Coordinates of C-alpha atoms in Angstrom, one line a residue:
H1 CA 0.5 -85.0 -64.9
F2 CA -2.2 -84.3 -67.6
A3 CA 0.5 -83.2 -69.9
W4 CA 2.6 -86.4 -69.3
K5 CA -0.3 -88.6 -70.3
L6 CA -1.0 -86.5 -73.3
L7 CA 2.4 -86.7 -74.6
H8 CA 2.5 -90.7 -74.0
V9 CA -0.6 -90.8 -76.1
T10 CA 0.7 -88.9 -79.0
T11 CA 4.2 -90.5 -78.9
A12 CA 2.9 -94.0 -78.7
S13 CA 3.0 -94.3 -82.4
R14 CA 6.7 -93.5 -82.4
A15 CA 8.0 -96.3 -80.2
T16 CA 9.9 -97.5 -82.9
R17 CA 11.9 -94.3 -83.3
P18 CA 15.7 -94.9 -83.2
I19 CA 17.4 -93.6 -80.1
A20 CA 20.5 -91.4 -80.3
A21 CA 23.7 -93.4 -80.7
S22 CA 25.2 -91.8 -77.9
R23 CA 22.9 -93.8 -75.5
P24 CA 23.9 -97.5 -75.2
L25 CA 20.9 -99.9 -75.2
A26 CA 20.5 -102.2 -72.1
A27 CA 21.5 -105.9 -72.7
S28 CA 18.1 -107.0 -71.0
P29 CA 14.8 -106.3 -72.6
P30 CA 12.6 -103.9 -70.9
P31 CA 9.9 -105.2 -68.4
P32 CA 6.6 -106.2 -69.5
R33 CA 4.3 -103.1 -70.3
Q34 CA 1.4 -103.0 -67.7
S35 CA -1.5 -100.9 -67.5
M36 CA -1.3 -97.4 -66.0
A37 CA -4.7 -97.6 -64.6
G38 CA -4.7 -97.1 -61.0
T39 CA -1.0 -96.1 -60.7
Q40 CA -0.2 -92.9 -58.9
W41 CA 2.7 -91.5 -60.9
P42 CA 4.9 -88.8 -59.3
R43 CA 5.0 -85.3 -60.7
G44 CA 8.3 -85.3 -62.4
P45 CA 10.3 -82.1 -63.8
P46 CA 9.5 -80.9 -67.2
L47 CA 10.8 -82.8 -70.2
R48 CA 14.2 -82.1 -71.5
P49 CA 14.2 -80.9 -75.2
D50 CA 16.4 -83.8 -76.2
L51 CA 13.8 -86.3 -74.8
V52 CA 10.7 -84.7 -76.7
G53 CA 9.8 -87.0 -79.3
H54 CA 10.0 -90.5 -77.7
S55 CA 7.8 -92.0 -74.9
R56 CA 9.0 -92.2 -71.3
E57 CA 8.9 -96.0 -71.7
Q58 CA 11.9 -96.0 -73.9
D59 CA 13.9 -94.7 -70.9
Y60 CA 13.9 -98.3 -69.6
R61 CA 15.7 -99.5 -72.8
F62 CA 18.8 -97.8 -71.3
S63 CA 21.5 -99.7 -69.2
S64 CA 21.0 -99.5 -65.6
S65 CA 24.4 -98.7 -65.1
T66 CA 24.2 -95.5 -67.3
E67 CA 23.3 -92.3 -65.6
V68 CA 20.4 -91.0 -67.3
P69 CA 19.5 -87.5 -66.7
G70 CA 15.8 -86.7 -67.0
P71 CA 12.5 -87.9 -65.7
Q72 CA 12.2 -91.6 -64.8
R73 CA 9.2 -93.5 -63.3
P74 CA 9.5 -96.3 -60.6
P75 CA 9.6 -99.8 -61.5
V76 CA 6.3 -101.4 -62.3
G77 CA 4.7 -103.1 -59.2
G78 CA 7.0 -101.0 -56.7
T79 CA 9.3 -103.9 -56.0
S80 CA 12.2 -101.2 -55.5
G81 CA 11.0 -100.4 -52.0
R82 CA 11.6 -96.9 -52.7
S83 CA 8.9 -94.1 -52.4
P84 CA 8.0 -91.8 -55.4
A85 CA 9.4 -89.1 -53.6
Y86 CA 12.7 -90.6 -53.9
Y87 CA 12.4 -90.2 -57.6
D88 CA 11.5 -86.8 -57.5
S89 CA 14.2 -85.7 -55.0
R90 CA 16.9 -87.2 -57.6
H91 CA 15.8 -84.5 -60.2
E92 CA 15.4 -81.5 -57.9
P93 CA 17.9 -78.7 -59.0
S94 CA 21.2 -78.4 -56.9
E95 CA 23.3 -75.4 -56.4
P96 CA 25.7 -75.1 -59.2
S97 CA 29.6 -75.7 -58.3
V98 CA 32.2 -73.2 -59.2
G99 CA 33.3 -75.2 -62.0
S100 CA 29.8 -75.5 -63.6
V101 CA 29.7 -71.5 -63.6
D102 CA 29.4 -70.7 -67.3
S103 CA 31.6 -67.4 -68.5
S104 CA 28.6 -65.2 -68.5
Q105 CA 27.7 -65.9 -64.9
R106 CA 31.4 -65.3 -64.1
V107 CA 31.4 -62.1 -65.7
T108 CA 28.3 -61.1 -63.7
I109 CA 29.7 -62.1 -60.5
Q110 CA 32.6 -60.1 -61.2
L111 CA 30.9 -56.9 -62.2
V112 CA 28.6 -57.2 -59.1
T113 CA 31.7 -57.7 -56.8
D114 CA 33.6 -54.8 -58.4
E115 CA 30.4 -52.5 -58.0
K116 CA 30.0 -53.4 -54.6
L117 CA 33.6 -52.7 -53.5
L118 CA 33.9 -49.4 -55.4
S119 CA 30.5 -48.2 -54.3
D120 CA 31.4 -48.8 -50.6
L121 CA 34.7 -47.2 -50.9
I122 CA 33.4 -44.0 -52.5
E123 CA 30.5 -43.9 -49.9
A124 CA 33.0 -44.1 -47.1
L125 CA 34.9 -41.3 -48.6
R126 CA 31.9 -39.2 -48.8
Q127 CA 31.2 -39.9 -45.2
I128 CA 34.7 -38.8 -44.1
Q129 CA 34.3 -35.5 -46.0
R130 CA 30.6 -35.0 -44.4
N131 CA 32.1 -35.6 -40.9
G132 CA 34.8 -33.1 -41.7
K133 CA 32.2 -30.6 -42.9
V134 CA 33.9 -30.6 -46.3
G135 CA 31.8 -29.7 -49.4
R136 CA 29.9 -27.0 -47.7
F137 CA 30.2 -23.9 -50.1
G138 CA 27.1 -22.3 -49.6
K139 CA 28.8 -19.3 -48.3
Y140 CA 30.8 -18.6 -51.3
L141 CA 27.4 -18.4 -53.3
I142 CA 26.3 -15.8 -50.9
A143 CA 29.7 -14.0 -51.3
N144 CA 29.4 -14.1 -55.0
F145 CA 25.8 -12.3 -54.7
M146 CA 27.4 -9.9 -52.3
F147 CA 30.1 -8.9 -54.7
M148 CA 27.4 -8.1 -57.5
L149 CA 25.4 -6.1 -54.6
V150 CA 28.6 -4.1 -53.7
L151 CA 29.0 -3.2 -57.3
L152 CA 25.6 -2.1 -57.6
G153 CA 25.7 0.0 -54.3
I154 CA 28.6 2.1 -55.6
E155 CA 27.1 2.6 -58.9
I156 CA 23.8 3.8 -57.3
D157 CA 25.9 5.9 -54.9
M158 CA 27.7 7.7 -57.6
S159 CA 24.4 8.3 -59.6
S160 CA 22.5 9.5 -56.8
M161 CA 25.2 11.8 -55.9
M162 CA 25.2 13.4 -59.4
M163 CA 21.4 13.6 -59.5
S164 CA 21.1 15.2 -56.2
A165 CA 24.1 17.7 -56.4
M166 CA 22.1 20.2 -58.2
T167 CA 19.2 19.9 -56.0
F168 CA 21.3 20.5 -52.7
W169 CA 23.1 23.3 -54.7
D170 CA 20.0 25.1 -55.2
Y171 CA 19.3 25.3 -51.5
N172 CA 21.6 28.3 -51.5
V173 CA 23.3 27.0 -48.4
P174 CA 27.1 27.9 -48.3
L175 CA 28.2 25.0 -46.1
L176 CA 26.4 22.6 -48.8
R177 CA 28.2 24.0 -51.6
V178 CA 31.6 23.9 -49.8
L179 CA 31.1 20.4 -48.5
L180 CA 30.3 19.2 -52.2
V181 CA 33.8 20.4 -53.2
F182 CA 35.6 19.1 -50.4
F183 CA 33.9 15.6 -50.4
V184 CA 34.5 15.3 -54.1
V185 CA 38.2 16.2 -53.7
S186 CA 38.6 13.9 -50.6
F187 CA 37.1 10.9 -52.7
L188 CA 39.1 11.5 -55.9
G189 CA 42.6 12.4 -54.2
P190 CA 43.1 9.0 -52.3
L191 CA 42.2 7.1 -55.2
A192 CA 44.7 8.9 -57.6
I193 CA 47.4 8.6 -55.1
Q194 CA 46.9 5.0 -54.7
T195 CA 46.5 4.4 -58.5
L196 CA 49.5 6.5 -59.7
A197 CA 51.9 6.4 -56.8
G198 CA 50.9 3.3 -54.7
G199 CA 53.6 1.0 -56.5
P200 CA 52.9 -2.2 -58.0
M201 CA 51.9 -5.1 -55.6
E202 CA 51.7 -8.5 -57.0
D203 CA 48.5 -10.2 -56.2
S204 CA 49.5 -13.9 -56.9
A205 CA 52.4 -16.1 -56.1
G206 CA 53.1 -16.7 -59.6
N207 CA 53.7 -13.1 -60.3
A208 CA 55.5 -12.5 -57.2
A209 CA 57.9 -15.1 -57.9
G210 CA 59.5 -13.0 -60.7
G211 CA 57.9 -12.4 -63.9
R212 CA 55.3 -14.0 -66.1
Q213 CA 53.8 -17.3 -65.9
V214 CA 55.2 -20.0 -68.4
P215 CA 52.9 -20.2 -71.2
P216 CA 51.4 -23.6 -71.7
R217 CA 53.1 -25.8 -74.3
R218 CA 51.3 -25.7 -77.7
G219 CA 50.5 -29.2 -79.1
G220 CA 51.0 -32.4 -77.5
N221 CA 48.7 -34.3 -75.3
R222 CA 48.8 -32.1 -72.2
S223 CA 48.3 -28.7 -73.7
F224 CA 44.7 -28.4 -72.4
L225 CA 45.5 -29.5 -69.0
D226 CA 48.5 -27.1 -68.8
T227 CA 46.1 -24.4 -70.0
L228 CA 44.2 -25.1 -66.9
T229 CA 47.0 -25.2 -64.7
S230 CA 48.2 -21.9 -65.8
K231 CA 44.9 -20.3 -64.6
I232 CA 45.6 -21.3 -60.8
H233 CA 47.4 -18.7 -58.7
A234 CA 47.9 -18.5 -55.0
Y235 CA 46.6 -14.8 -54.4
N236 CA 48.1 -12.6 -52.0
P237 CA 45.8 -12.1 -49.0
H238 CA 47.1 -8.5 -48.7
G239 CA 45.7 -7.5 -52.1
G240 CA 47.3 -6.0 -55.0
A241 CA 47.5 -2.6 -56.9
M242 CA 44.3 -0.7 -57.3
E243 CA 43.4 -0.1 -61.2
P244 CA 41.3 2.6 -62.8
Y245 CA 38.5 0.2 -63.5
H246 CA 38.1 -0.2 -59.6
W247 CA 36.7 3.2 -59.0
I248 CA 35.8 5.1 -62.3
P249 CA 31.9 4.9 -62.6
G250 CA 30.7 2.8 -65.6
V251 CA 34.3 1.4 -66.3
R252 CA 33.9 -0.6 -63.0
F253 CA 31.4 -2.8 -64.7
Y254 CA 34.7 -4.3 -66.5
L255 CA 34.7 -6.6 -63.4
I256 CA 31.7 -8.2 -64.7
V257 CA 33.0 -9.4 -67.9
K258 CA 36.3 -10.0 -66.5
E259 CA 37.5 -13.7 -67.0
S260 CA 37.6 -14.1 -63.3
Y261 CA 37.6 -11.5 -60.4
S262 CA 40.6 -12.0 -57.6
L263 CA 41.1 -11.2 -54.1
T264 CA 42.5 -7.9 -55.3
D265 CA 39.3 -7.1 -57.3
V266 CA 37.2 -7.7 -54.0
D267 CA 39.4 -5.8 -51.6
A268 CA 39.6 -2.8 -54.1
I269 CA 35.9 -2.8 -54.5
F270 CA 35.2 -2.9 -50.8
K271 CA 37.8 0.0 -50.2
V272 CA 36.1 2.1 -53.0
N273 CA 32.7 1.6 -51.5
S274 CA 34.0 2.5 -47.7
L275 CA 35.6 5.7 -49.3
S276 CA 32.5 6.7 -51.1
S277 CA 30.3 6.2 -48.0
F278 CA 32.8 8.4 -45.8
T279 CA 33.0 11.3 -48.4
L280 CA 30.1 11.4 -50.9
G281 CA 27.9 9.5 -48.6
V282 CA 28.4 11.9 -45.7
Y283 CA 27.5 14.8 -48.0
Q284 CA 24.3 13.2 -49.1
I285 CA 23.4 12.7 -45.4
V286 CA 23.9 16.2 -44.7
G287 CA 21.8 17.2 -47.7
I288 CA 18.9 14.8 -46.9
L289 CA 19.0 16.6 -43.3
T290 CA 18.9 20.0 -44.6
T291 CA 15.8 18.9 -46.8
V292 CA 14.0 17.7 -43.7
V293 CA 15.1 20.6 -41.6
Q294 CA 14.0 23.2 -44.0
E295 CA 10.9 21.3 -44.8
R296 CA 11.6 21.3 -48.5
P297 CA 9.9 18.9 -50.7
I298 CA 11.3 15.0 -50.8
N299 CA 11.5 14.6 -54.5
L300 CA 12.6 11.7 -56.5
Y301 CA 16.5 12.3 -56.2
V302 CA 16.3 12.7 -52.3
K303 CA 14.3 9.5 -52.2
V304 CA 17.2 7.8 -54.2
N305 CA 19.8 9.4 -52.1
I306 CA 18.0 7.8 -48.9
F307 CA 17.9 4.3 -50.6
S308 CA 21.5 4.6 -51.6
Q309 CA 22.7 5.6 -48.1
V310 CA 20.8 2.5 -46.6
L311 CA 22.5 0.1 -48.9
N312 CA 26.0 1.4 -48.9
W313 CA 26.1 1.9 -45.3
G314 CA 25.1 -1.6 -44.8
I315 CA 27.7 -2.9 -47.0
T316 CA 30.3 -0.7 -45.4
I317 CA 29.3 -2.0 -41.8
A318 CA 29.3 -5.6 -43.2
Y319 CA 32.8 -4.8 -44.5
F320 CA 34.1 -3.8 -41.3
A321 CA 32.2 -6.1 -39.0
T322 CA 31.7 -9.4 -40.6
P323 CA 33.9 -12.2 -42.6
I324 CA 32.0 -11.3 -45.8
S325 CA 35.0 -9.6 -47.4
K326 CA 37.0 -12.7 -46.6
W327 CA 34.5 -15.1 -48.0
M328 CA 34.2 -13.0 -51.3
G329 CA 38.1 -13.1 -51.5
N330 CA 38.0 -16.8 -51.0
A331 CA 35.0 -17.3 -53.1
A332 CA 37.2 -16.0 -56.1
N333 CA 39.7 -18.7 -55.3
A334 CA 37.1 -21.5 -55.0
R335 CA 35.3 -20.7 -58.3
T336 CA 38.8 -20.9 -60.0
L337 CA 39.4 -24.3 -58.4
S338 CA 35.8 -25.5 -59.3
R339 CA 36.2 -24.4 -62.9
H340 CA 39.6 -26.2 -63.0
F341 CA 38.1 -29.5 -61.9
Q342 CA 35.3 -28.8 -64.3
G343 CA 37.8 -28.5 -67.1
I344 CA 39.4 -31.8 -66.2
A345 CA 35.9 -33.4 -66.3
N346 CA 35.4 -31.9 -69.8
Y347 CA 38.7 -33.3 -70.8
W348 CA 37.8 -36.7 -69.8
A349 CA 34.5 -36.5 -71.6
E350 CA 36.2 -35.4 -74.8
Q351 CA 38.6 -38.3 -74.6
Q352 CA 35.7 -40.8 -74.0
A353 CA 34.1 -39.2 -77.2
H354 CA 37.4 -39.5 -79.2
V355 CA 37.9 -43.1 -78.6
R356 CA 34.2 -43.8 -79.4
A357 CA 34.6 -41.9 -82.7
Q358 CA 37.9 -43.8 -83.4
V359 CA 36.4 -47.2 -82.7
M360 CA 33.8 -46.6 -85.4
A361 CA 36.2 -45.1 -87.9
V362 CA 38.4 -48.0 -87.4
D363 CA 41.5 -45.6 -86.4
S364 CA 43.5 -48.1 -84.4
C365 CA 46.5 -45.6 -84.5
H366 CA 44.8 -42.7 -83.0
R367 CA 42.6 -45.0 -80.8
E368 CA 45.7 -46.6 -78.8
E369 CA 46.9 -43.2 -78.0
T370 CA 43.6 -41.8 -76.9
Q371 CA 43.0 -45.0 -74.7
R372 CA 46.8 -44.7 -73.5
R373 CA 45.5 -41.2 -72.0
I374 CA 42.5 -42.5 -70.5
V375 CA 44.3 -45.0 -68.7
S376 CA 47.0 -42.7 -67.4
L377 CA 44.2 -40.2 -66.3
K378 CA 42.4 -42.9 -64.2
K379 CA 45.6 -43.9 -62.7
A380 CA 46.4 -40.5 -61.8
V381 CA 43.2 -39.9 -60.3
A382 CA 43.3 -43.2 -58.2
D383 CA 46.9 -42.3 -57.0
Q384 CA 45.3 -38.7 -55.8
I385 CA 42.6 -40.4 -54.1
V386 CA 44.9 -42.4 -52.1
E387 CA 47.2 -39.7 -51.2
A388 CA 44.3 -37.4 -50.3
F389 CA 42.4 -39.9 -48.1
F390 CA 44.9 -42.5 -47.0
G391 CA 47.9 -41.4 -44.8
G392 CA 51.3 -42.9 -44.4
E393 CA 53.7 -44.4 -47.2
D394 CA 53.4 -47.5 -49.1
E395 CA 56.5 -48.7 -47.5
D396 CA 54.7 -48.4 -43.9
P397 CA 54.0 -52.0 -42.8
E398 CA 50.6 -51.4 -41.4
R399 CA 49.4 -48.3 -43.7
G400 CA 50.9 -49.5 -46.8
Q401 CA 48.8 -52.5 -47.0
V402 CA 45.8 -50.4 -46.7
R403 CA 46.9 -48.1 -49.4
R404 CA 47.4 -50.9 -51.7
E405 CA 44.2 -52.6 -51.1
A406 CA 42.7 -49.1 -51.9
R407 CA 44.5 -49.1 -55.1
A408 CA 43.5 -52.4 -55.9
I409 CA 39.8 -51.5 -55.4
L410 CA 40.3 -48.2 -57.4
S411 CA 41.7 -50.3 -60.2
C412 CA 38.2 -51.6 -60.7
M413 CA 37.3 -48.0 -61.8
R414 CA 34.8 -47.8 -64.6
D415 CA 34.3 -44.6 -66.9
Q416 CA 31.3 -43.6 -65.0
D417 CA 33.1 -43.5 -61.7
M418 CA 35.6 -40.9 -62.9
T419 CA 33.2 -38.0 -62.2
E420 CA 32.3 -38.8 -58.6
L421 CA 36.1 -39.3 -57.8
L422 CA 36.7 -36.1 -59.3
V423 CA 34.2 -34.6 -57.2
L424 CA 35.9 -36.0 -54.2
L425 CA 39.1 -34.3 -55.1
R426 CA 37.4 -31.1 -55.9
D427 CA 35.9 -30.7 -52.5
Q428 CA 39.0 -31.8 -50.8
T429 CA 41.0 -29.3 -52.6
M430 CA 38.3 -26.4 -52.0
A431 CA 38.2 -27.2 -48.3
S432 CA 41.8 -26.2 -48.1
I433 CA 40.9 -22.6 -49.0
D434 CA 39.0 -21.2 -46.0
M435 CA 40.8 -21.1 -42.6
S436 CA 38.4 -20.8 -39.8
G437 CA 38.6 -17.8 -37.5
G438 CA 41.1 -15.0 -37.9
L439 CA 40.4 -11.3 -39.1

């Protein structure tokens, strides 16, 4: 109210300022000006920018038939019979109609709608996986640790055997000397037979199918994805041929630097550890008992023997009495699949970086090709999500409608949604590795 009066005083000298031609003047002169003293004016909305610069009394110079947006005051003397609240209510903001929504608001509404639909779908798919206990891969982490522990146990067993052999030989006990030779032969003989005369046994379906894997195509757009696919094999659960690096001390550490250990490696390592426990381990136990019975000093070598036997017999019992070896074999497959999907994510990020760089370099030719690969990858992921989570066929009257609606929602996929969808596909694929029960 105060600002209104102040504006009236400061603009009184501009009463003769010409009005925009777009506003027709009224045919009749304005009503005579009366004193504002004692009049209770309604508190109207803020002045519009196009009305700043002339007084409010000039609004009365417009024709009464013309709708003038903006603040107005009631006629002097109150002859209209309408309360001041009527004039306030005429200028209260109303809800915008659909036609009055500008382009920026339409874009915002569309973005919010797409975000809501896609987020709800992804959360529903995650809940389905949680209900089916999909995505629980903690046992594979334990299995990877156990694989390292088995390697360590075998090396300690071999080392302790070589350290304590001279100690037990000096006991001058004929039985210990005979057992040393016997158990060494018992350990090396079966390994040599299996390695040399065991016959080749293919450890994967790709090799068993008859020949080498087809090398990936060089060049082209799918060479990287072909390389990823060439690393995936269905490993034979019966295992494969035993190799020298499975049982030769020191050389066995090749499994650590190997590209990826397989189920054959796990099975071979456990067999070597079990054979070591039943041969060299038994000899060390006899030597430890002889040390205690003859009350000989328990030196460092004997202490290492004791630790080695506790560790290796624990691993041997776990191999025969628990499914840890099965977990370790499946962990090799799980890690391969996990790396496969990580490679797809890396490929996706690379395409994103390429298209950004090509836009900056104004490289329209390569940009169109990269953009085509991005769109193709999005469509492929959307189709795989529908196939993995929505049963039925597109031609099915009932299920087909649901599948089409899911595809319509996934068509709103943004670049940052690709990672979440890849995680869903990865977990769904890795859940197919491990079968419950069995031996």
